[in-house]
Amino acid sequence: MRSYGQYCALAKALDLVGDRWTLLIVRELGLRGPSRYTDLQHGLPGIATNMLADRLREMEDAGIVRRDAAPPPVATALFQLTERGQELVPVLFALGRWGTALMGERAEGDEFRTHWLKYPLEQLFADAAPSEPPVTIELRTGDQPIVVEATGGAVRTHPGGADKPDAVVTGEPDVVIGLLKRRLDLREAKRRGLRVDGDAKALRRLQPLG
Amino acid sequence: MRSYGQYCALAKALDLVGDRWTLLIVRELGLRGPSRYTDLQHGLPGIATNMLADRLREMEDAGIVRRDAAPPPVATALFQLTERGQELVPVLFALGRWGTALMGERAEGDEFRTHWLKYPLEQLFADAAPSEPPVTIELRTGDQPIVVEATGGAVRTHPGGADKPDAVVTGEPDVVIGLLKRRLDLREAKRRGLRVDGDAKALRRLQPLG
DNA sequence: CGGCATCCTCTTTGATACTG
DNA sequence: CAGTATCAAAGAGGATGCCG
């Protein structure tokens, strides 16, 4: 990106991260930690392969990304955020929070990856009953399942299936999100193809913030 | 901007505000309030006139900007942020804070406008002596003077000259900023052409945060 | 003068094919 | 797997013209 040529902190920040795709690459690296090139491509549907290569090089030059040779069994390059790059995560939170208002119906053709839910779930929800025993909810709604845990006041997630979940929620991403954010009630969500197995009351532990 | 086509809050936000210049236009409108087209141009050195017109139209469609006909004596259009647009201000703060680390020497050819200092001064400084009487400092460093007031724990600014300032600081923007952020001491700043008239100790009231 | 619209050039992006 | 090469399309930048 050509520089804005303005002696202003915001403009200087945009000189480095204002390019198309750059902040989404930061999102991927923030969510996944050290990642292979192909994993990044999978998490960035729609990106052209030369774009990803260009951006990673520029971000390396900007001191946001570091490229390491992976240890022997893997033998491939791994990309990860530098410390300076990690400091961009609060920026993602601020922009993402602003963007949640835009997460209504899923537009036709919109891609979805389950791991994108991590930051929203952990940032924009609280555990409604901090003193109760933890609950575990498995969401099945994208390319892979994700486990959501409400424990001690906070919400944590990790990819994959749960061992003995209190509830399993299956459905389209926009319906699952609509239910969690309480824009849809359970009846309406079910009408839209959602299924809840196990204890539906466990869902009440996920308290939308803001 | 073409959509990323990703059902993700961050991607949806960037669909609306990820275009070149868009966030800087939000900065201007946030700093100035309702503004005329030409005032926006002045605060956005380097923007092409068609760019500004295009972006304002897109931002209007996106619900971020409202265009009003000004009341009779002015008889020109005024642009301002909608409520939704104002909600972007925390995003500017997050990105700007990240960008402050990039505010070292002013690169040759970098433009500067004094009013850009408002958010940094108010967000990134505190009043070091909340219980002391207020102090007023006038900065003369860009296209116009700006008054910085430390009062009751907080820092406030407004454009223009002060009535009876405790101190007046004159110099190049990067030197003034370096002094306030304490990357330069007074001796070094003076060597770089800075002048302080009045009570230099008043400057101690401006306490850099973070 | 304020507020754009047009025209043209140059750069960036995107799609696809190909390679070590 | 991890990119590079190529080419077409879209977007940005700059100059200038127009109109109330």
Tab-separated table of C-alpha atoms (C1' of nucleotides) in Angstrom:
chain	number	residue	atom	x	y	z
A	1	MET	CA	0.000	0.000	0.000
A	2	ARG	CA	1.241	3.391	-0.733
A	3	SER	CA	1.654	5.514	2.367
A	4	TYR	CA	-0.929	8.124	3.246
A	5	GLY	CA	1.941	10.493	3.960
A	6	GLN	CA	0.302	11.816	7.093
A	7	TYR	CA	2.077	12.270	10.391
A	8	CYS	CA	-0.786	10.744	12.377
A	9	ALA	CA	-0.824	7.532	14.393
A	10	LEU	CA	-3.960	6.225	12.724
A	11	ALA	CA	-2.632	6.890	9.249
A	12	LYS	CA	0.684	5.247	10.119
A	13	ALA	CA	-1.134	2.183	11.421
A	14	LEU	CA	-3.170	1.989	8.220
A	15	ASP	CA	0.025	2.296	6.194
A	16	LEU	CA	0.985	-1.073	7.682
A	17	VAL	CA	-2.296	-2.934	8.140
A	18	GLY	CA	-4.757	-1.091	5.927
A	19	ASP	CA	-4.198	-3.248	2.885
A	20	ARG	CA	-6.888	-5.602	1.760
A	21	TRP	CA	-6.630	-9.024	3.495
A	22	THR	CA	-3.984	-7.954	6.000
A	23	LEU	CA	-6.196	-7.818	9.083
A	24	LEU	CA	-7.896	-11.065	8.131
A	25	ILE	CA	-4.500	-12.731	7.993
A	26	VAL	CA	-3.835	-11.361	11.468
A	27	ARG	CA	-7.169	-12.882	12.518
A	28	GLU	CA	-6.134	-16.289	11.228
A	29	LEU	CA	-2.727	-16.207	12.836
A	30	GLY	CA	-4.226	-14.962	16.085
A	31	LEU	CA	-6.801	-17.736	16.126
A	32	ARG	CA	-4.533	-20.565	15.082
A	33	GLY	CA	-1.105	-19.662	16.333
A	34	PRO	CA	1.773	-20.862	14.155
A	35	SER	CA	0.258	-21.945	10.862
A	36	ARG	CA	1.216	-23.487	7.583
A	37	TYR	CA	0.550	-21.666	4.346
A	38	THR	CA	-2.203	-24.078	3.332
A	39	ASP	CA	-3.960	-23.817	6.657
A	40	LEU	CA	-4.031	-20.061	6.217
A	41	GLN	CA	-5.540	-20.509	2.774
A	42	HIS	CA	-8.239	-22.710	4.221
A	43	GLY	CA	-9.097	-20.101	6.839
A	44	LEU	CA	-9.147	-17.322	4.235
A	45	PRO	CA	-11.601	-18.484	1.593
A	46	GLY	CA	-11.511	-16.217	-1.422
A	47	ILE	CA	-7.904	-15.125	-1.142
A	48	ALA	CA	-5.761	-15.570	-4.237
A	49	THR	CA	-2.612	-17.533	-3.596
A	50	ASN	CA	-0.323	-14.774	-4.817
A	51	MET	CA	-2.128	-12.320	-2.524
A	52	LEU	CA	-1.422	-14.472	0.481
A	53	ALA	CA	2.221	-14.830	-0.472
A	54	ASP	CA	2.591	-11.084	-1.097
A	55	ARG	CA	0.911	-10.124	2.136
A	56	LEU	CA	2.915	-12.524	4.248
A	57	ARG	CA	6.099	-11.051	2.837
A	58	GLU	CA	4.951	-7.491	3.469
A	59	MET	CA	3.816	-8.333	6.976
A	60	GLU	CA	7.176	-9.921	7.627
A	61	ASP	CA	8.867	-6.717	6.473
A	62	ALA	CA	6.527	-4.718	8.694
A	63	GLY	CA	7.524	-6.786	11.710
A	64	ILE	CA	4.065	-8.223	12.253
A	65	VAL	CA	4.724	-11.785	11.115
A	66	ARG	CA	7.641	-14.132	11.570
A	67	ARG	CA	8.368	-17.080	9.286
A	68	ASP	CA	10.102	-20.060	10.873
A	69	ALA	CA	11.248	-23.370	9.510
A	70	ALA	CA	9.222	-25.985	11.365
A	71	PRO	CA	11.052	-28.685	13.352
A	72	PRO	CA	11.961	-31.897	11.449
A	73	PRO	CA	8.796	-34.056	11.530
A	74	VAL	CA	6.854	-31.258	9.838
A	75	ALA	CA	9.546	-29.786	7.608
A	76	THR	CA	7.511	-26.892	6.323
A	77	ALA	CA	7.436	-23.187	6.997
A	78	LEU	CA	5.345	-21.915	9.860
A	79	PHE	CA	3.999	-18.375	10.045
A	80	GLN	CA	3.164	-16.690	13.306
A	81	LEU	CA	2.504	-13.284	14.756
A	82	THR	CA	5.373	-11.404	16.318
A	83	GLU	CA	4.736	-9.672	19.613
A	84	ARG	CA	3.989	-6.526	17.692
A	85	GLY	CA	1.548	-8.526	15.631
A	86	GLN	CA	-0.195	-9.872	18.722
A	87	GLU	CA	-0.741	-6.316	19.843
A	88	LEU	CA	-3.142	-6.011	16.934
A	89	VAL	CA	-5.589	-8.414	18.550
A	90	PRO	CA	-7.364	-5.639	20.515
A	91	VAL	CA	-7.854	-3.878	17.193
A	92	LEU	CA	-9.536	-7.004	15.854
A	93	PHE	CA	-11.765	-7.042	18.918
A	94	ALA	CA	-12.791	-3.422	18.429
A	95	LEU	CA	-13.559	-3.848	14.735
A	96	GLY	CA	-15.194	-7.229	15.290
A	97	ARG	CA	-17.445	-5.876	17.984
A	98	TRP	CA	-18.531	-3.138	15.621
A	99	GLY	CA	-19.124	-5.775	12.962
A	100	THR	CA	-21.329	-8.039	15.073
A	101	ALA	CA	-24.286	-5.820	14.233
A	102	LEU	CA	-23.823	-6.957	10.640
A	103	MET	CA	-24.113	-10.656	11.448
A	104	GLY	CA	-27.765	-11.197	10.643
A	105	GLU	CA	-28.743	-13.611	7.926
A	106	ARG	CA	-25.884	-15.298	6.215
A	107	ALA	CA	-25.682	-13.845	2.724
A	108	GLU	CA	-25.801	-16.346	-0.069
A	109	GLY	CA	-22.325	-17.515	-0.896
A	110	ASP	CA	-20.813	-16.350	2.371
A	111	GLU	CA	-18.207	-18.805	3.512
A	112	PHE	CA	-17.987	-19.874	7.103
A	113	ARG	CA	-15.303	-21.478	9.280
A	114	THR	CA	-16.080	-22.643	12.755
A	115	HIS	CA	-12.895	-21.355	14.356
A	116	TRP	CA	-13.941	-17.796	13.486
A	117	LEU	CA	-16.359	-18.094	16.416
A	118	LYS	CA	-13.583	-18.208	19.007
A	119	TYR	CA	-13.052	-14.476	19.590
A	120	PRO	CA	-16.730	-13.542	19.456
A	121	LEU	CA	-17.717	-16.292	21.872
A	122	GLU	CA	-14.968	-15.536	24.347
A	123	GLN	CA	-15.242	-11.770	24.140
A	124	LEU	CA	-18.934	-11.150	23.725
A	125	PHE	CA	-20.339	-13.731	26.120
A	126	ALA	CA	-20.021	-14.297	29.837
A	127	ASP	CA	-20.855	-17.267	32.017
A	128	ALA	CA	-24.223	-16.359	33.544
A	129	ALA	CA	-23.683	-18.495	36.665
A	130	PRO	CA	-20.035	-18.268	37.736
A	131	SER	CA	-20.525	-20.270	40.913
A	132	GLU	CA	-22.296	-23.201	39.304
A	133	PRO	CA	-20.307	-26.158	38.014
A	134	PRO	CA	-18.960	-25.687	34.471
A	135	VAL	CA	-21.049	-26.611	31.461
A	136	THR	CA	-19.781	-27.806	28.109
A	137	ILE	CA	-21.626	-27.230	24.855
A	138	GLU	CA	-20.614	-28.632	21.510
A	139	LEU	CA	-21.547	-26.620	18.431
A	140	ARG	CA	-21.750	-28.469	15.132
A	141	THR	CA	-22.165	-25.830	12.548
A	142	GLY	CA	-19.258	-25.398	10.196
A	143	ASP	CA	-16.282	-27.256	8.854
A	144	GLN	CA	-15.593	-28.769	12.275
A	145	PRO	CA	-17.150	-28.927	15.737
A	146	ILE	CA	-16.199	-26.489	18.466
A	147	VAL	CA	-16.470	-26.866	22.236
A	148	VAL	CA	-17.751	-23.958	24.286
A	149	GLU	CA	-17.197	-24.054	28.007
A	150	ALA	CA	-18.778	-21.726	30.544
A	151	THR	CA	-16.783	-21.860	33.732
A	152	GLY	CA	-16.133	-19.522	36.613
A	153	GLY	CA	-17.637	-16.487	34.930
A	154	ALA	CA	-15.818	-16.777	31.626
A	155	VAL	CA	-16.411	-18.515	28.323
A	156	ARG	CA	-13.668	-20.556	26.679
A	157	THR	CA	-13.638	-22.411	23.400
A	158	HIS	CA	-11.486	-24.948	21.696
A	159	PRO	CA	-11.829	-26.697	18.368
A	160	GLY	CA	-12.915	-30.328	18.165
A	161	GLY	CA	-15.571	-32.421	19.840
A	162	ALA	CA	-16.391	-32.593	23.540
A	163	ASP	CA	-16.077	-35.672	25.687
A	164	LYS	CA	-19.394	-35.558	27.520
A	165	PRO	CA	-21.064	-32.320	26.498
A	166	ASP	CA	-24.087	-31.087	28.427
A	167	ALA	CA	-25.627	-30.118	25.129
A	168	VAL	CA	-24.932	-30.497	21.427
A	169	VAL	CA	-26.256	-27.835	19.074
A	170	THR	CA	-26.480	-28.632	15.373
A	171	GLY	CA	-27.576	-26.241	12.645
A	172	GLU	CA	-26.689	-23.507	10.211
A	173	PRO	CA	-24.205	-20.913	11.509
A	174	ASP	CA	-26.574	-17.957	11.333
A	175	VAL	CA	-29.253	-19.892	13.206
A	176	VAL	CA	-26.821	-21.053	15.892
A	177	ILE	CA	-25.501	-17.512	16.315
A	178	GLY	CA	-29.004	-16.069	16.316
A	179	LEU	CA	-29.956	-18.461	19.112
A	180	LEU	CA	-26.889	-17.733	21.225
A	181	LYS	CA	-27.340	-13.982	20.834
A	182	ARG	CA	-31.056	-14.431	21.675
A	183	ARG	CA	-32.282	-12.836	18.523
A	184	LEU	CA	-34.025	-16.156	17.858
A	185	ASP	CA	-35.818	-18.174	20.479
A	186	LEU	CA	-35.473	-21.937	20.598
A	187	ARG	CA	-38.802	-22.509	18.877
A	188	GLU	CA	-37.885	-20.280	15.949
A	189	ALA	CA	-34.392	-21.733	15.702
A	190	LYS	CA	-35.837	-25.256	15.541
A	191	ARG	CA	-38.193	-24.162	12.832
A	192	ARG	CA	-35.068	-23.168	10.953
A	193	GLY	CA	-33.554	-26.614	11.232
A	194	LEU	CA	-31.630	-26.327	14.484
A	195	ARG	CA	-31.331	-29.321	16.779
A	196	VAL	CA	-30.390	-29.413	20.444
A	197	ASP	CA	-29.421	-32.734	21.984
A	198	GLY	CA	-28.920	-33.016	25.734
A	199	ASP	CA	-29.766	-30.311	28.217
A	200	ALA	CA	-31.033	-27.234	26.389
A	201	LYS	CA	-30.934	-25.276	29.638
A	202	ALA	CA	-27.140	-25.386	29.519
A	203	LEU	CA	-27.380	-22.759	26.777
A	204	ARG	CA	-28.653	-20.213	29.293
A	205	ARG	CA	-25.203	-20.130	30.785
A	206	LEU	CA	-23.973	-18.257	27.722
A	207	GLN	CA	-24.890	-14.658	28.471
A	208	PRO	CA	-24.543	-12.180	25.579
A	209	LEU	CA	-22.766	-8.973	26.568
A	210	GLY	CA	-23.327	-5.474	25.188
B	1	MET	CA	-14.924	-2.598	-2.108
B	2	ARG	CA	-15.857	-6.053	-3.044
B	3	SER	CA	-17.071	-8.158	-0.168
B	4	TYR	CA	-14.829	-10.751	1.378
B	5	GLY	CA	-17.773	-13.135	1.315
B	6	GLN	CA	-17.035	-14.432	4.785
B	7	TYR	CA	-19.660	-14.851	7.480
B	8	CYS	CA	-17.439	-13.302	10.162
B	9	ALA	CA	-17.947	-10.073	12.069
B	10	LEU	CA	-14.461	-8.772	11.332
B	11	ALA	CA	-14.793	-9.479	7.620
B	12	LYS	CA	-18.232	-7.836	7.557
B	13	ALA	CA	-16.813	-4.753	9.270
B	14	LEU	CA	-13.994	-4.581	6.754
B	15	ASP	CA	-16.506	-4.913	3.932
B	16	LEU	CA	-17.836	-1.539	5.062
B	17	VAL	CA	-14.812	0.338	6.383
B	18	GLY	CA	-11.821	-1.525	4.943
B	19	ASP	CA	-11.532	0.625	1.846
B	20	ARG	CA	-8.650	2.992	1.454
B	21	TRP	CA	-9.380	6.394	3.046
B	22	THR	CA	-12.611	5.351	4.743
B	23	LEU	CA	-11.311	5.240	8.318
B	24	LEU	CA	-9.414	8.479	7.844
B	25	ILE	CA	-12.642	10.136	6.763
B	26	VAL	CA	-14.230	8.804	9.936
B	27	ARG	CA	-11.312	10.326	11.847
B	28	GLU	CA	-11.944	13.729	10.295
B	29	LEU	CA	-15.660	13.663	10.921
B	30	GLY	CA	-15.113	12.431	14.461
B	31	LEU	CA	-12.634	15.212	15.171
B	32	ARG	CA	-14.527	18.043	13.518
B	33	GLY	CA	-18.171	17.127	13.814
B	34	PRO	CA	-20.363	18.307	10.919
B	35	SER	CA	-17.999	19.357	8.142
B	36	ARG	CA	-18.027	20.881	4.727
B	37	TYR	CA	-16.514	19.032	1.812
B	38	THR	CA	-13.617	21.450	1.542
B	39	ASP	CA	-12.807	21.206	5.224
B	40	LEU	CA	-12.619	17.452	4.870
B	41	GLN	CA	-10.234	17.879	1.959
B	42	HIS	CA	-8.020	20.088	4.068
B	43	GLY	CA	-7.893	17.496	6.839
B	44	LEU	CA	-7.147	14.696	4.369
B	45	PRO	CA	-4.065	15.856	2.475
B	46	GLY	CA	-3.344	13.554	-0.441
B	47	ILE	CA	-6.898	12.452	-1.144
B	48	ALA	CA	-8.118	12.840	-4.713
B	49	THR	CA	-11.277	14.833	-4.971
B	50	ASN	CA	-13.212	12.085	-6.720
B	51	MET	CA	-12.086	9.648	-4.020
B	52	LEU	CA	-13.578	11.811	-1.312
B	53	ALA	CA	-16.835	12.178	-3.217
B	54	ASP	CA	-17.012	8.428	-3.912
B	55	ARG	CA	-16.265	7.469	-0.342
B	56	LEU	CA	-18.756	9.874	1.140
B	57	ARG	CA	-21.443	8.372	-1.053
B	58	GLU	CA	-20.491	4.829	-0.104
B	59	MET	CA	-20.362	5.716	3.568
B	60	GLU	CA	-23.784	7.296	3.274
B	61	ASP	CA	-25.102	4.070	1.733
B	62	ALA	CA	-23.449	2.121	4.525
B	63	GLY	CA	-25.231	4.209	7.130
B	64	ILE	CA	-22.033	5.660	8.572
B	65	VAL	CA	-22.372	9.208	7.266
B	66	ARG	CA	-25.299	11.562	6.899
B	67	ARG	CA	-25.399	14.478	4.487
B	68	ASP	CA	-27.483	17.479	5.504
B	69	ALA	CA	-28.213	20.740	3.825
B	70	ALA	CA	-26.778	23.411	6.094
B	71	PRO	CA	-29.097	26.086	7.452
B	72	PRO	CA	-29.477	29.263	5.299
B	73	PRO	CA	-26.478	31.485	6.169
B	74	VAL	CA	-24.123	28.658	5.126
B	75	ALA	CA	-26.058	27.157	2.224
B	76	THR	CA	-23.709	24.259	1.673
B	77	ALA	CA	-23.833	20.575	2.425
B	78	LEU	CA	-22.614	19.332	5.786
B	79	PHE	CA	-21.382	15.811	6.387
B	80	GLN	CA	-21.473	14.146	9.751
B	81	LEU	CA	-21.238	10.746	11.356
B	82	THR	CA	-24.427	8.872	12.090
B	83	GLU	CA	-24.703	7.154	15.460
B	84	ARG	CA	-23.459	3.992	13.836
B	85	GLY	CA	-20.536	5.977	12.506
B	86	GLN	CA	-19.709	7.353	15.944
B	87	GLU	CA	-19.482	3.804	17.205
B	88	LEU	CA	-16.387	3.478	15.058
B	89	VAL	CA	-14.488	5.902	17.260
B	90	PRO	CA	-13.309	3.148	19.656
B	91	VAL	CA	-11.925	1.357	16.624
B	92	LEU	CA	-9.941	4.479	15.752
B	93	PHE	CA	-8.636	4.538	19.316
B	94	ALA	CA	-7.506	0.912	19.149
B	95	LEU	CA	-5.762	1.325	15.798
B	96	GLY	CA	-4.333	4.696	16.742
B	97	ARG	CA	-2.917	3.379	19.964
B	98	TRP	CA	-1.211	0.617	18.007
B	99	GLY	CA	0.084	3.224	15.596
B	100	THR	CA	1.630	5.526	18.214
B	101	ALA	CA	4.683	3.303	18.239
B	102	LEU	CA	5.238	4.414	14.640
B	103	MET	CA	5.275	8.116	15.471
B	104	GLY	CA	9.028	8.671	15.693
B	105	GLU	CA	10.698	11.097	13.329
B	106	ARG	CA	8.418	12.737	10.862
B	107	ALA	CA	9.172	11.253	7.458
B	108	GLU	CA	10.044	13.751	4.790
B	109	GLY	CA	6.928	14.881	3.041
B	110	ASP	CA	4.582	13.744	5.785
B	111	GLU	CA	1.766	16.204	6.132
B	112	PHE	CA	0.573	17.311	9.536
B	113	ARG	CA	-2.597	18.904	10.860
B	114	THR	CA	-2.811	20.101	14.416
B	115	HIS	CA	-6.308	18.835	15.081
B	116	TRP	CA	-5.054	15.247	14.583
B	117	LEU	CA	-3.550	15.588	18.049
B	118	LYS	CA	-6.918	15.713	19.781
B	119	TYR	CA	-7.593	11.990	20.224
B	120	PRO	CA	-4.005	11.052	21.117
B	121	LEU	CA	-3.738	13.834	23.687
B	122	GLU	CA	-7.068	13.078	25.315
B	123	GLN	CA	-6.735	9.311	25.212
B	124	LEU	CA	-3.077	8.719	25.833
B	125	PHE	CA	-2.375	11.301	28.505
B	126	ALA	CA	-3.701	11.908	31.989
B	127	ASP	CA	-3.505	14.896	34.288
B	128	ALA	CA	-0.682	14.016	36.693
B	129	ALA	CA	-2.062	16.187	39.523
B	130	PRO	CA	-5.854	15.937	39.549
B	131	SER	CA	-6.254	17.980	42.741
B	132	GLU	CA	-4.111	20.920	41.646
B	133	PRO	CA	-5.699	23.839	39.831
B	134	PRO	CA	-6.026	23.335	36.068
B	135	VAL	CA	-3.194	24.249	33.735
B	136	THR	CA	-3.505	25.409	30.163
B	137	ILE	CA	-0.846	24.826	27.543
B	138	GLU	CA	-0.896	26.183	24.036
B	139	LEU	CA	0.839	24.160	21.337
B	140	ARG	CA	1.963	25.996	18.217
B	141	THR	CA	3.075	23.306	15.855
B	142	GLY	CA	0.926	22.845	12.805
B	143	ASP	CA	-1.557	24.689	10.682
B	144	GLN	CA	-3.170	26.228	13.761
B	145	PRO	CA	-2.634	26.421	17.519
B	146	ILE	CA	-4.304	24.006	19.909
B	147	VAL	CA	-5.051	24.406	23.603
B	148	VAL	CA	-4.386	21.536	25.956
B	149	GLU	CA	-5.942	21.663	29.388
B	150	ALA	CA	-5.096	19.352	32.293
B	151	THR	CA	-7.910	19.510	34.785
B	152	GLY	CA	-9.317	17.180	37.402
B	153	GLY	CA	-7.386	14.137	36.218
B	154	ALA	CA	-8.244	14.400	32.544
B	155	VAL	CA	-6.770	16.114	29.512
B	156	ARG	CA	-8.963	18.131	27.178
B	157	THR	CA	-8.088	19.968	23.993
B	158	HIS	CA	-9.697	22.465	21.738
B	159	PRO	CA	-8.457	24.194	18.623
B	160	GLY	CA	-7.409	27.834	18.700
B	161	GLY	CA	-5.273	29.957	21.012
B	162	ALA	CA	-5.523	30.159	24.784
B	163	ASP	CA	-6.427	33.234	26.747
B	164	LYS	CA	-3.729	33.179	29.396
B	165	PRO	CA	-1.840	29.933	28.928
B	166	ASP	CA	0.548	28.711	31.619
B	167	ALA	CA	2.942	27.737	28.868
B	168	VAL	CA	3.274	28.086	25.119
B	169	VAL	CA	5.201	25.404	23.229
B	170	THR	CA	6.424	26.165	19.733
B	171	GLY	CA	8.245	23.754	17.427
B	172	GLU	CA	8.065	20.988	14.854
B	173	PRO	CA	5.325	18.391	15.453
B	174	ASP	CA	7.655	15.442	15.954
B	175	VAL	CA	9.703	17.406	18.479
B	176	VAL	CA	6.634	18.575	20.383
B	177	ILE	CA	5.256	15.031	20.458
B	178	GLY	CA	8.636	13.617	21.433
B	179	LEU	CA	8.771	16.021	24.352
B	180	LEU	CA	5.242	15.292	25.554
B	181	LYS	CA	5.789	11.556	25.338
B	182	ARG	CA	9.127	12.028	27.158
B	183	ARG	CA	11.166	10.413	24.472
B	184	LEU	CA	13.016	13.729	24.286
B	185	ASP	CA	14.020	15.797	27.300
B	186	LEU	CA	13.638	19.546	27.273
B	187	ARG	CA	17.315	20.133	26.545
B	188	GLU	CA	17.244	17.884	23.475
B	189	ALA	CA	13.966	19.308	22.275
B	190	LYS	CA	15.355	22.828	22.482
B	191	ARG	CA	18.385	21.755	20.528
B	192	ARG	CA	15.907	20.717	17.863
B	193	GLY	CA	14.363	24.134	17.689
B	194	LEU	CA	11.629	23.871	20.302
B	195	ARG	CA	10.696	26.889	22.411
B	196	VAL	CA	8.800	27.015	25.667
B	197	ASP	CA	7.438	30.349	26.861
B	198	GLY	CA	5.938	30.645	30.319
B	199	ASP	CA	6.057	27.965	32.975
B	200	ALA	CA	7.799	24.871	31.592
B	201	LYS	CA	6.801	22.936	34.708
B	202	ALA	CA	3.200	23.036	33.555
B	203	LEU	CA	4.184	20.393	30.998
B	204	ARG	CA	4.720	17.872	33.785
B	205	ARG	CA	1.004	17.778	34.279
B	206	LEU	CA	0.661	15.864	31.006
B	207	GLN	CA	1.356	12.283	32.007
B	208	PRO	CA	1.823	9.770	29.152
B	209	LEU	CA	-0.167	6.551	29.629
B	210	GLY	CA	0.756	3.046	28.487
C	1	DC	C1'	-15.789	29.507	-4.277
C	2	DG	C1'	-17.798	24.834	-2.960
C	3	DG	C1'	-18.893	20.385	-4.725
C	4	DC	C1'	-18.393	17.473	-7.425
C	5	DA	C1'	-18.036	14.631	-12.600
C	6	DT	C1'	-14.924	13.153	-16.423
C	7	DC	C1'	-11.066	11.407	-18.508
C	8	DC	C1'	-6.900	9.208	-18.473
C	9	DT	C1'	-2.988	6.700	-16.511
C	10	DC	C1'	-1.002	3.745	-13.310
C	11	DT	C1'	-1.274	0.335	-9.578
C	12	DT	C1'	-3.475	-3.256	-7.139
C	13	DT	C1'	-6.251	-7.167	-7.083
C	14	DG	C1'	-8.165	-11.509	-8.718
C	15	DA	C1'	-8.364	-15.877	-11.418
C	16	DT	C1'	-5.980	-19.412	-13.176
C	17	DA	C1'	-2.128	-22.141	-14.622
C	18	DC	C1'	2.119	-23.891	-13.601
C	19	DT	C1'	6.584	-25.408	-10.893
C	20	DG	C1'	10.457	-26.998	-7.460
D	1	DC	C1'	2.983	-28.283	0.043
D	2	DA	C1'	4.272	-23.713	-0.921
D	3	DG	C1'	4.447	-20.927	-3.564
D	4	DT	C1'	5.656	-18.140	-8.754
D	5	DA	C1'	4.051	-16.575	-13.426
D	6	DT	C1'	0.807	-14.566	-16.323
D	7	DC	C1'	-2.868	-11.836	-17.697
D	8	DA	C1'	-7.368	-9.487	-17.290
D	9	DA	C1'	-10.286	-6.526	-14.444
D	10	DA	C1'	-11.040	-3.301	-10.877
D	11	DG	C1'	-9.590	0.515	-8.163
D	12	DA	C1'	-6.735	4.577	-6.997
D	13	DG	C1'	-4.406	8.932	-8.317
D	14	DG	C1'	-4.040	13.245	-10.858
D	15	DA	C1'	-5.518	16.854	-13.914
D	16	DT	C1'	-9.032	19.416	-15.456
D	17	DG	C1'	-13.815	20.921	-16.550
D	18	DC	C1'	-18.404	22.157	-15.233
D	19	DC	C1'	-22.225	24.232	-12.792
D	20	DG	C1'	-24.854	26.739	-9.281
